[in-house]
mmCIF file of C-alpha atoms and ligand atoms in Angstrom:
data_model
loop_
_atom_site.group_PDB
_atom_site.id
_atom_site.type_symbol
_atom_site.label_atom_id
_atom_site.label_comp_id
_atom_site.label_asym_id
_atom_site.label_seq_id
_atom_site.Cartn_x
_atom_site.Cartn_y
_atom_site.Cartn_z
ATOM 1 C CA MET A 16 130.778 158.389 95.613
ATOM 2 C CA ARG A 17 128.476 158.030 93.473
ATOM 3 C CA VAL A 18 124.846 156.297 92.513
ATOM 4 C CA LEU A 19 121.785 156.727 90.205
ATOM 5 C CA ALA A 20 118.685 157.550 91.491
ATOM 6 C CA ILE A 21 115.072 156.502 90.005
ATOM 7 C CA GLU A 22 111.534 158.494 91.218
ATOM 8 C CA THR A 23 108.182 156.931 89.807
ATOM 9 C CA SER A 24 106.075 156.846 93.099
ATOM 10 C CA CYS A 25 103.791 159.358 91.532
ATOM 11 C CA ASP A 26 103.150 161.244 88.645
ATOM 12 C CA GLU A 27 106.710 161.662 87.749
ATOM 13 C CA THR A 28 109.146 159.911 85.668
ATOM 14 C CA GLY A 29 113.194 160.968 87.669
ATOM 15 C CA VAL A 30 116.866 159.858 87.000
ATOM 16 C CA ALA A 31 119.209 162.018 88.844
ATOM 17 C CA LEU A 32 123.248 160.285 88.495
ATOM 18 C CA VAL A 33 124.573 162.110 92.038
ATOM 19 C CA GLU A 34 127.889 162.302 93.755
ATOM 20 C CA GLY A 35 128.972 162.697 97.295
ATOM 21 C CA VAL A 36 130.932 163.457 99.606
ATOM 22 C CA ARG A 37 132.207 163.840 102.881
ATOM 23 C CA ASP A 38 134.207 166.615 105.213
ATOM 24 C CA ALA A 39 134.059 167.768 108.436
ATOM 25 C CA SER A 40 132.044 170.318 107.700
ATOM 26 C CA GLY A 41 129.304 168.054 106.223
ATOM 27 C CA ILE A 42 127.751 166.320 103.604
ATOM 28 C CA PHE A 43 127.859 167.729 99.538
ATOM 29 C CA PHE A 44 126.103 166.862 96.748
ATOM 30 C CA ASN A 45 127.456 167.372 92.861
ATOM 31 C CA VAL A 46 123.904 166.336 90.204
ATOM 32 C CA LEU A 47 126.309 164.871 87.622
ATOM 33 C CA GLY A 48 123.092 163.911 85.259
ATOM 34 C CA GLN A 49 119.079 164.601 85.374
ATOM 35 C CA SER A 50 116.257 164.872 83.785
ATOM 36 C CA LEU A 51 112.561 164.539 84.770
ATOM 37 C CA LEU A 52 109.596 164.149 82.886
ATOM 38 C CA SER A 53 106.327 165.491 84.271
ATOM 39 C CA GLN A 54 102.953 163.108 83.203
ATOM 40 C CA ALA A 55 100.836 166.258 84.772
ATOM 41 C CA PRO A 56 99.559 167.179 81.484
ATOM 42 C CA LEU A 57 98.299 163.853 80.494
ATOM 43 C CA HIS A 58 96.819 163.384 84.495
ATOM 44 C CA ALA A 59 94.598 166.186 84.164
ATOM 45 C CA ALA A 60 92.652 164.919 81.611
ATOM 46 C CA TYR A 61 91.227 162.095 84.511
ATOM 47 C CA GLY A 62 91.779 164.788 87.348
ATOM 48 C CA GLY A 63 93.482 163.289 88.841
ATOM 49 C CA VAL A 64 96.124 160.705 88.698
ATOM 50 C CA TYR A 65 95.305 157.566 86.551
ATOM 51 C CA PRO A 66 97.106 154.720 88.316
ATOM 52 C CA THR A 67 97.273 152.517 84.738
ATOM 53 C CA LEU A 68 98.061 155.921 82.832
ATOM 54 C CA ALA A 69 101.129 156.211 85.095
ATOM 55 C CA LYS A 70 102.534 152.541 84.966
ATOM 56 C CA ARG A 71 102.195 152.686 80.494
ATOM 57 C CA GLU A 72 103.610 155.978 80.641
ATOM 58 C CA HIS A 73 106.933 155.352 83.341
ATOM 59 C CA GLN A 74 107.171 152.108 81.314
ATOM 60 C CA LYS A 75 107.104 153.625 78.177
ATOM 61 C CA ASN A 76 109.312 156.323 79.272
ATOM 62 C CA LEU A 77 111.693 155.481 81.615
ATOM 63 C CA PRO A 78 114.604 154.261 79.599
ATOM 64 C CA LEU A 79 114.517 157.488 77.441
ATOM 65 C CA ILE A 80 114.578 159.537 81.050
ATOM 66 C CA PHE A 81 118.081 157.184 82.199
ATOM 67 C CA SER A 82 120.133 157.651 79.065
ATOM 68 C CA GLU A 83 119.360 161.203 79.264
ATOM 69 C CA ALA A 84 120.564 161.515 82.633
ATOM 70 C CA LEU A 85 123.817 159.561 81.162
ATOM 71 C CA THR A 86 124.129 161.213 78.295
ATOM 72 C CA GLN A 87 124.037 164.536 80.641
ATOM 73 C CA ALA A 88 126.781 163.213 82.675
ATOM 74 C CA GLY A 89 129.194 162.002 80.046
ATOM 75 C CA LEU A 90 130.709 158.890 81.910
ATOM 76 C CA GLY A 91 129.770 156.311 79.104
ATOM 77 C CA ASP A 92 126.718 153.932 79.263
ATOM 78 C CA HIS A 93 128.000 151.828 82.136
ATOM 79 C CA PRO A 94 129.297 154.478 85.195
ATOM 80 C CA SER A 95 131.122 153.076 88.332
ATOM 81 C CA LEU A 96 128.523 154.174 91.145
ATOM 82 C CA GLU A 97 128.746 152.791 94.918
ATOM 83 C CA ALA A 98 124.516 152.017 94.210
ATOM 84 C CA ILE A 99 121.358 152.663 92.303
ATOM 85 C CA ALA A 100 118.852 154.263 94.630
ATOM 86 C CA VAL A 101 115.078 154.134 93.901
ATOM 87 C CA THR A 102 111.659 155.007 95.918
ATOM 88 C CA GLN A 103 109.716 151.778 97.195
ATOM 89 C CA GLY A 104 107.485 154.275 98.653
ATOM 90 C CA PRO A 105 104.604 155.471 99.715
ATOM 91 C CA GLY A 106 103.102 155.987 96.391
ATOM 92 C CA LEU A 107 100.932 154.847 94.077
ATOM 93 C CA GLU A 108 102.243 150.514 93.523
ATOM 94 C CA PRO A 109 101.296 150.404 89.777
ATOM 95 C CA ALA A 110 104.089 153.505 89.608
ATOM 96 C CA LEU A 111 107.072 152.373 91.514
ATOM 97 C CA TRP A 112 107.101 148.819 90.688
ATOM 98 C CA GLN A 113 108.022 150.409 87.523
ATOM 99 C CA GLY A 114 111.155 151.780 88.666
ATOM 100 C CA ILE A 115 112.262 149.342 91.122
ATOM 101 C CA THR A 116 111.832 146.109 87.946
ATOM 102 C CA PHE A 117 114.312 149.330 86.152
ATOM 103 C CA ALA A 118 116.960 149.371 88.948
ATOM 104 C CA GLN A 119 116.464 145.252 89.442
ATOM 105 C CA SER A 120 117.896 144.636 86.335
ATOM 106 C CA LEU A 121 120.357 147.424 85.886
ATOM 107 C CA SER A 122 121.950 146.302 89.496
ATOM 108 C CA ARG A 123 122.010 142.633 87.710
ATOM 109 C CA GLU A 124 123.655 143.811 85.252
ATOM 110 C CA TRP A 125 125.602 146.509 86.188
ATOM 111 C CA LYS A 126 126.100 144.138 89.042
ATOM 112 C CA THR A 127 125.381 147.239 91.511
ATOM 113 C CA PRO A 128 123.767 146.456 94.721
ATOM 114 C CA LEU A 129 120.319 148.439 95.356
ATOM 115 C CA MET A 130 119.359 150.797 97.801
ATOM 116 C CA GLY A 131 115.195 150.491 98.694
ATOM 117 C CA ILE A 132 114.456 154.430 99.858
ATOM 118 C CA ASN A 133 111.678 156.382 101.385
ATOM 119 C CA HIS A 134 110.083 158.567 99.401
ATOM 120 C CA MET A 135 109.308 160.834 102.145
ATOM 121 C CA GLU A 136 113.175 161.263 103.173
ATOM 122 C CA GLY A 137 113.945 161.483 100.253
ATOM 123 C CA HIS A 138 111.649 165.041 100.312
ATOM 124 C CA LEU A 139 112.531 164.958 103.558
ATOM 125 C CA ILE A 140 116.893 165.218 102.865
ATOM 126 C CA SER A 141 117.032 167.442 99.519
ATOM 127 C CA SER A 142 114.635 169.676 101.684
ATOM 128 C CA LEU A 143 118.194 170.472 104.132
ATOM 129 C CA ALA A 144 119.647 170.956 101.905
ATOM 130 C CA HIS A 145 120.884 174.704 99.879
ATOM 131 C CA ARG A 146 122.331 174.790 96.847
ATOM 132 C CA THR A 147 126.220 175.569 96.593
ATOM 133 C CA GLY A 148 126.539 176.196 92.819
ATOM 134 C CA THR A 149 124.964 175.854 89.682
ATOM 135 C CA ASN A 150 124.204 171.536 90.303
ATOM 136 C CA GLN A 151 125.560 171.809 93.195
ATOM 137 C CA TRP A 152 123.867 171.485 97.086
ATOM 138 C CA THR A 153 125.608 170.788 100.089
ATOM 139 C CA LEU A 154 123.290 169.103 103.294
ATOM 140 C CA GLY A 155 126.082 171.700 106.024
ATOM 141 C CA SER A 156 125.774 171.518 108.886
ATOM 142 C CA VAL A 157 122.296 170.918 110.196
ATOM 143 C CA PRO A 158 121.873 171.684 113.953
ATOM 144 C CA LEU A 159 119.556 168.906 115.956
ATOM 145 C CA PRO A 160 117.060 167.607 116.592
ATOM 146 C CA VAL A 161 115.261 169.201 113.208
ATOM 147 C CA LEU A 162 111.346 169.118 113.360
ATOM 148 C CA ALA A 163 110.053 168.391 109.513
ATOM 149 C CA LEU A 164 106.551 169.592 108.408
ATOM 150 C CA LEU A 165 105.853 167.158 105.425
ATOM 151 C CA VAL A 166 102.945 167.560 103.298
ATOM 152 C CA SER A 167 102.327 166.234 99.925
ATOM 153 C CA GLY A 168 99.563 165.430 97.638
ATOM 154 C CA GLY A 169 99.797 161.614 99.307
ATOM 155 C CA HIS A 170 101.350 162.997 103.251
ATOM 156 C CA THR A 171 100.741 165.344 105.782
ATOM 157 C CA GLU A 172 103.108 164.459 108.791
ATOM 158 C CA PHE A 173 105.574 166.183 111.101
ATOM 159 C CA ILE A 174 108.449 164.483 112.210
ATOM 160 C CA VAL A 175 111.354 164.611 113.875
ATOM 161 C CA MET A 176 114.832 163.445 113.278
ATOM 162 C CA LYS A 177 116.996 162.991 116.952
ATOM 163 C CA LYS A 178 119.861 161.573 115.572
ATOM 164 C CA TRP A 179 120.550 161.450 112.068
ATOM 165 C CA LEU A 180 118.656 159.009 109.688
ATOM 166 C CA ALA A 181 116.517 157.746 112.817
ATOM 167 C CA TYR A 182 113.211 159.405 112.877
ATOM 168 C CA GLU A 183 109.554 159.580 114.966
ATOM 169 C CA ARG A 184 106.314 160.782 114.047
ATOM 170 C CA ILE A 185 104.358 163.494 116.321
ATOM 171 C CA GLY A 186 101.730 164.420 114.109
ATOM 172 C CA GLU A 187 99.787 163.662 111.427
ATOM 173 C CA THR A 188 96.404 163.900 109.435
ATOM 174 C CA LEU A 189 93.624 162.367 111.386
ATOM 175 C CA ASP A 190 92.465 161.516 107.330
ATOM 176 C CA ASP A 191 93.825 163.830 103.875
ATOM 177 C CA ALA A 192 96.513 165.156 103.088
ATOM 178 C CA VAL A 193 96.251 168.910 102.912
ATOM 179 C CA GLY A 194 97.672 168.158 98.650
ATOM 180 C CA GLU A 195 94.776 166.018 98.123
ATOM 181 C CA CYS A 196 92.905 168.967 100.052
ATOM 182 C CA PHE A 197 94.349 171.464 97.407
ATOM 183 C CA ASP A 198 93.735 169.021 94.495
ATOM 184 C CA LYS A 199 89.684 168.194 95.888
ATOM 185 C CA VAL A 200 89.313 171.682 96.227
ATOM 186 C CA ALA A 201 90.377 173.598 92.916
ATOM 187 C CA ARG A 202 88.527 170.809 91.097
ATOM 188 C CA MET A 203 85.572 172.375 92.925
ATOM 189 C CA LEU A 204 86.519 175.166 91.324
ATOM 190 C CA GLY A 205 86.876 174.030 88.255
ATOM 191 C CA LEU A 206 90.522 174.581 88.310
ATOM 192 C CA PRO A 207 92.358 172.150 86.252
ATOM 193 C CA TYR A 208 94.795 169.152 88.141
ATOM 194 C CA PRO A 209 97.404 169.140 89.983
ATOM 195 C CA GLY A 210 94.850 171.677 92.033
ATOM 196 C CA GLY A 211 98.155 173.511 94.703
ATOM 197 C CA PRO A 212 99.550 175.546 92.455
ATOM 198 C CA GLU A 213 95.984 176.894 90.827
ATOM 199 C CA ILE A 214 95.157 177.208 94.029
ATOM 200 C CA SER A 215 98.022 179.049 94.540
ATOM 201 C CA ARG A 216 98.207 181.691 91.558
ATOM 202 C CA LEU A 217 94.248 182.208 92.289
ATOM 203 C CA ALA A 218 95.193 183.354 96.550
ATOM 204 C CA ARG A 219 97.789 185.735 95.504
ATOM 205 C CA GLU A 220 95.531 187.383 92.844
ATOM 206 C CA ALA A 221 92.895 187.900 95.817
ATOM 207 C CA ARG A 222 96.098 189.315 98.440
ATOM 208 C CA GLN A 223 97.106 191.821 95.613
ATOM 209 C CA LYS A 224 93.614 192.971 95.774
ATOM 210 C CA GLY A 225 92.963 193.273 99.056
ATOM 211 C CA LEU A 226 89.580 191.055 98.613
ATOM 212 C CA ARG A 227 87.924 188.746 101.229
ATOM 213 C CA SER A 228 85.567 185.159 100.260
ATOM 214 C CA GLU A 229 82.081 185.883 102.009
ATOM 215 C CA LEU A 230 82.469 181.973 101.948
ATOM 216 C CA ALA A 231 83.782 181.346 105.704
ATOM 217 C CA LEU A 232 85.323 178.319 106.214
ATOM 218 C CA PRO A 233 87.295 176.362 109.729
ATOM 219 C CA ARG A 234 90.545 175.757 110.699
ATOM 220 C CA PRO A 235 89.769 172.008 111.646
ATOM 221 C CA MET A 236 91.750 170.391 114.995
ATOM 222 C CA LEU A 237 93.204 174.291 115.937
ATOM 223 C CA ARG A 238 91.677 173.641 119.445
ATOM 224 C CA SER A 239 93.275 169.418 119.502
ATOM 225 C CA LYS A 240 96.625 169.829 122.191
ATOM 226 C CA ASN A 241 98.495 167.615 119.421
ATOM 227 C CA CYS A 242 100.358 167.255 116.877
ATOM 228 C CA ASP A 243 97.504 166.023 114.603
ATOM 229 C CA VAL A 244 95.501 167.983 111.485
ATOM 230 C CA SER A 245 92.471 166.791 109.783
ATOM 231 C CA PHE A 246 91.447 168.154 106.098
ATOM 232 C CA SER A 247 88.622 165.630 105.090
ATOM 233 C CA GLY A 248 86.236 168.223 107.341
ATOM 234 C CA LEU A 249 87.723 171.331 105.082
ATOM 235 C CA LYS A 250 87.081 170.325 101.666
ATOM 236 C CA THR A 251 83.605 168.888 102.955
ATOM 237 C CA ALA A 252 82.994 172.484 103.610
ATOM 238 C CA ALA A 253 84.364 173.493 100.248
ATOM 239 C CA LEU A 254 81.752 171.341 99.225
ATOM 240 C CA TYR A 255 78.993 172.549 101.175
ATOM 241 C CA ALA A 256 79.610 176.146 101.138
ATOM 242 C CA LEU A 257 80.610 176.226 97.368
ATOM 243 C CA ARG A 258 77.134 173.539 95.858
ATOM 244 C CA GLY A 259 74.916 175.637 94.349
ATOM 245 C CA LYS A 260 76.752 179.150 93.560
ATOM 246 C CA THR A 261 78.619 180.406 90.838
ATOM 247 C CA LEU A 262 81.193 181.950 91.245
ATOM 248 C CA SER A 263 82.374 185.016 89.460
ATOM 249 C CA GLU A 264 85.897 185.137 88.919
ATOM 250 C CA GLU A 265 87.294 187.296 91.546
ATOM 251 C CA GLU A 266 84.589 185.564 94.098
ATOM 252 C CA ARG A 267 87.355 182.837 93.536
ATOM 253 C CA GLN A 268 90.127 184.436 93.849
ATOM 254 C CA ALA A 269 89.173 185.467 97.078
ATOM 255 C CA PHE A 270 87.781 181.802 98.586
ATOM 256 C CA ALA A 271 90.885 180.324 96.978
ATOM 257 C CA ARG A 272 92.459 183.560 99.401
ATOM 258 C CA GLU A 273 90.136 181.524 102.187
ATOM 259 C CA LEU A 274 91.481 178.011 101.955
ATOM 260 C CA GLU A 275 94.777 179.248 101.931
ATOM 261 C CA ASP A 276 94.603 181.064 105.176
ATOM 262 C CA ALA A 277 92.485 177.617 106.561
ATOM 263 C CA VAL A 278 95.488 175.770 105.415
ATOM 264 C CA ALA A 279 97.930 177.985 106.560
ATOM 265 C CA GLU A 280 96.733 178.880 110.224
ATOM 266 C CA VAL A 281 95.921 174.893 110.931
ATOM 267 C CA PHE A 282 99.855 174.626 110.082
ATOM 268 C CA ILE A 283 101.147 177.350 112.462
ATOM 269 C CA ALA A 284 99.462 176.659 115.348
ATOM 270 C CA LYS A 285 100.082 173.223 115.478
ATOM 271 C CA THR A 286 104.200 174.459 114.093
ATOM 272 C CA ARG A 287 104.003 176.276 116.908
ATOM 273 C CA GLN A 288 102.806 173.018 118.585
ATOM 274 C CA ALA A 289 105.444 170.392 117.149
ATOM 275 C CA LEU A 290 107.878 172.640 118.109
ATOM 276 C CA LYS A 291 107.110 172.984 121.850
ATOM 277 C CA GLU A 292 106.938 169.395 122.453
ATOM 278 C CA CYS A 293 110.727 168.380 120.693
ATOM 279 C CA ASP A 294 112.665 171.204 121.089
ATOM 280 C CA ALA A 295 114.051 171.899 117.696
ATOM 281 C CA LYS A 296 117.352 172.861 116.132
ATOM 282 C CA THR A 297 116.142 173.477 113.257
ATOM 283 C CA PHE A 298 112.861 174.110 111.407
ATOM 284 C CA VAL A 299 112.541 172.088 107.395
ATOM 285 C CA LEU A 300 109.088 171.959 105.524
ATOM 286 C CA GLY A 301 109.707 169.250 102.498
ATOM 287 C CA GLY A 302 106.793 167.779 99.812
ATOM 288 C CA GLY A 303 105.474 169.365 97.632
ATOM 289 C CA VAL A 304 103.225 171.128 99.007
ATOM 290 C CA ALA A 305 106.126 173.369 100.549
ATOM 291 C CA ALA A 306 105.900 175.338 97.209
ATOM 292 C CA ASN A 307 102.792 177.161 98.656
ATOM 293 C CA VAL A 308 104.035 180.495 99.130
ATOM 294 C CA HIS A 309 102.123 181.510 101.489
ATOM 295 C CA LEU A 310 102.363 178.843 103.727
ATOM 296 C CA ARG A 311 106.145 179.101 103.526
ATOM 297 C CA GLU A 312 105.378 182.770 104.356
ATOM 298 C CA SER A 313 103.649 182.638 107.012
ATOM 299 C CA LEU A 314 105.411 180.023 108.280
ATOM 300 C CA THR A 315 108.760 181.696 108.786
ATOM 301 C CA SER A 316 107.226 184.840 109.824
ATOM 302 C CA MET A 317 105.944 183.150 112.674
ATOM 303 C CA LEU A 318 109.411 181.287 113.622
ATOM 304 C CA LYS A 319 111.135 184.355 114.000
ATOM 305 C CA LYS A 320 108.874 186.196 115.370
ATOM 306 C CA GLU A 321 108.039 183.412 117.923
ATOM 307 C CA PHE A 322 110.923 180.592 117.480
ATOM 308 C CA PRO A 323 114.502 182.955 116.403
ATOM 309 C CA GLU A 324 116.939 180.337 117.831
ATOM 310 C CA VAL A 325 116.043 177.806 115.207
ATOM 311 C CA GLU A 326 116.897 177.746 111.954
ATOM 312 C CA ILE A 327 114.223 176.834 108.988
ATOM 313 C CA ARG A 328 115.366 175.582 105.681
ATOM 314 C CA LEU A 329 112.888 175.416 103.276
ATOM 315 C CA PRO A 330 113.173 173.771 99.458
ATOM 316 C CA GLU A 331 114.073 176.094 96.916
ATOM 317 C CA LEU A 332 111.367 176.231 94.952
ATOM 318 C CA SER A 333 112.460 174.069 91.372
ATOM 319 C CA ILE A 334 113.173 170.877 93.989
ATOM 320 C CA THR A 335 109.732 170.973 95.941
ATOM 321 C CA GLY A 336 108.126 168.709 93.400
ATOM 322 C CA ASP A 337 108.398 164.575 93.245
ATOM 323 C CA ASN A 338 112.518 164.000 91.770
ATOM 324 C CA ALA A 339 115.552 161.313 91.770
ATOM 325 C CA VAL A 340 117.753 163.841 92.903
ATOM 326 C CA MET A 341 115.602 164.282 96.507
ATOM 327 C CA ILE A 342 116.330 159.783 95.878
ATOM 328 C CA ALA A 343 120.018 160.001 95.365
ATOM 329 C CA GLU A 344 120.726 163.251 98.099
ATOM 330 C CA ALA A 345 118.707 160.483 100.711
ATOM 331 C CA ALA A 346 120.755 157.328 99.764
ATOM 332 C CA LEU A 347 124.313 159.388 99.467
ATOM 333 C CA THR A 348 123.463 160.413 103.780
ATOM 334 C CA ARG A 349 123.141 156.402 103.944
ATOM 335 C CA LEU A 350 126.470 155.497 102.197
ATOM 336 C CA LEU A 351 127.828 158.635 103.840
ATOM 337 C CA SER A 352 126.957 158.126 107.596
ATOM 338 C CA GLY A 353 128.031 154.797 108.256
ATOM 339 C CA GLY A 354 125.075 152.815 106.067
ATOM 340 C CA GLU A 355 125.444 149.807 104.040
ATOM 341 C CA THR A 356 124.304 148.680 100.735
ATOM 342 C CA ASN A 357 122.526 145.303 101.025
ATOM 343 C CA PRO A 358 122.838 143.088 98.261
ATOM 344 C CA LYS A 359 120.395 141.100 99.068
ATOM 345 C CA GLU A 360 118.172 143.488 98.282
ATOM 346 C CA THR A 361 117.791 142.969 95.069
ATOM 347 C CA LEU A 362 115.872 140.585 94.024
ATOM 348 C CA GLU A 363 114.137 140.855 97.214
ATOM 349 C CA MET A 364 112.764 144.344 96.931
ATOM 350 C CA ARG A 365 109.149 145.451 96.635
ATOM 351 C CA ALA A 366 107.201 147.962 96.093
ATOM 352 C CA ASP A 367 105.371 149.640 99.563
ATOM 353 C CA GLY A 368 102.445 152.031 98.805
ATOM 354 C CA ALA A 369 102.665 152.555 102.042
ATOM 355 C CA LEU A 370 106.079 152.308 103.383
ATOM 356 C CA SER A 371 106.229 154.813 106.512
ATOM 357 C CA ILE A 372 109.775 156.655 107.017
ATOM 358 C CA ALA A 373 109.350 156.922 110.988
HETATM 359 O O1 KG4 B 6 105.086 165.638 96.570
HETATM 360 P P1 KG4 B 6 105.038 165.550 95.521
HETATM 361 O O2 KG4 B 6 104.939 165.984 93.939
HETATM 362 O O3 KG4 B 6 104.080 165.039 95.045
HETATM 363 C C1 KG4 B 6 103.603 163.589 95.470
HETATM 364 O O4 KG4 B 6 104.726 162.750 96.619
HETATM 365 O O5 KG4 B 6 101.825 163.818 96.473
HETATM 366 O O6 KG4 B 6 103.590 166.890 96.078
HETATM 367 C C2 KG4 B 6 102.170 167.450 95.228
HETATM 368 C C3 KG4 B 6 100.640 167.225 95.975
HETATM 369 C C4 KG4 B 6 99.670 168.513 95.287
HETATM 370 O O7 KG4 B 6 98.587 167.560 95.624
HETATM 371 C C5 KG4 B 6 100.038 169.556 94.768
HETATM 372 O O8 KG4 B 6 98.718 170.257 94.014
HETATM 373 C C6 KG4 B 6 100.419 170.061 95.381
HETATM 374 O O9 KG4 B 6 101.654 169.296 95.758
HETATM 375 N N1 KG4 B 6 100.948 171.896 95.601
HETATM 376 C C7 KG4 B 6 100.641 172.242 95.730
HETATM 377 C C8 KG4 B 6 101.535 174.026 95.126
HETATM 378 N N2 KG4 B 6 102.341 173.469 94.116
HETATM 379 C C9 KG4 B 6 102.529 171.464 94.613
HETATM 380 N N3 KG4 B 6 100.222 173.200 97.258
HETATM 381 C C10 KG4 B 6 99.844 174.089 97.603
HETATM 382 N N4 KG4 B 6 100.544 174.886 96.549
HETATM 383 C C11 KG4 B 6 101.651 175.260 95.850
HETATM 384 N N5 KG4 B 6 102.217 176.112 95.714
HETATM 385 ZN ZN1 ZN B 7 106.700 164.005 97.315
#
C-alpha cells in the first residue's frame, strides 16, 4: 500500500510518497518520491526558529515540495493511495497547521483518508529501519521490547515499546531538551543556528588535537536513581563559565568537547539505568541529536560492553533530521499492523503542539 506524507512541525518542509509491504520477515518501505526543504539558513538570522517565518515559508513552499515529490514518483497527478499522513504534533502549532490544512484539502480533493502521525513516532520507527537499497528500507525483525532514546530540539525522552506501536515513557527531561541545550550553548559561543552540528564539529577538532577545557561543566542528575534528565542547569553552568571571557579558537573547541562529554556521560548513565529497568532486547537512538557522532559512539561502546545481547539500531546520518519519509514509515507501519484510517479524522484533525507519544 501507498501513503503520501507531509511534515511541517518545525523548520523543515517535507513531502514523501512511500510504498510499504509486509511479509513474514517484516515490513519493507520503498520511497517512490521525496522532497525536503530546510528553512534553517533563514532562521539563523534570528538565532533560532521564528514561528511566524516558519509558517509563512511552509505555506509558500508546500505546493512546490509536493509537486516535486509527485513528479519524482512518476505516478501522475493523482496517485492511488491508502492514506495521506501528516504530522499532527508535537511541534510549533503555526507550522503544524500549514501541513494539516494542506493535507486536509488534498484529502477532500482526492477523497483519500487522512492520518495524523506523531512526529516522535516518526523518528522512532524510521530510526529502527535500516537501508536495503537506494530508496529501500526495512524494519526486518525487531526483538521486543525496544528501548528508544529520542533526542531532538524539543524533546528528550526514554520510551519503551513492549508491543508494536504501544509506548510507555520511563524517563524524560525535567526542563530543556538536549538539542535546545546544544543550540543555546552554541549561541553563547557565537556559533550559528542550528548549534548542535557546530558544537559537534568543534568538539571533533578538540578530540583530534587532544584538547581539554579548563572550564568544567556539571553532569546533571547522575546520582538520581531514575531515567529522568535535566539540561537547563548545564546551560546555565555554561553561561556562568563563559561570562566575561573571550575564548581562543582552541578554547572554544575544548569547551564544545566538554559540553559533548557532559551530555554523553549523562546519557550513558541514564541509558544503563533504563536498560536495567525495561529488559530491552533492542536499543534505538532517534531524533535530530542522534546525528551526534560522539553520543552514538559512546552509547554503542557502553552497550557492546555491558549489554552485548541488546541489538543496537542507529539511524543513518542522512535521516536523523526531520523529513517526511519518517512520517510515511510510521503511517505505513500502523496500516500494515492492522491499524485503520478513520475518515472522520479528515475534517476534525487539529494541530497539537504538545502531542505526546506515550
Ligand atoms: O529532530 P530535529 O531535527 O528537530 C526537532 O524535532 O526538534 O532535531 C533538531 C535538533 C537541533 O537542536 C540540532 O541542533 C540538533 O538536533 N542536532 C545536533 C546535531 N545535529 C542536529 N545536536 C548535536 N549534535 C549534532 N551533530
Ligand atoms: Zn524532529
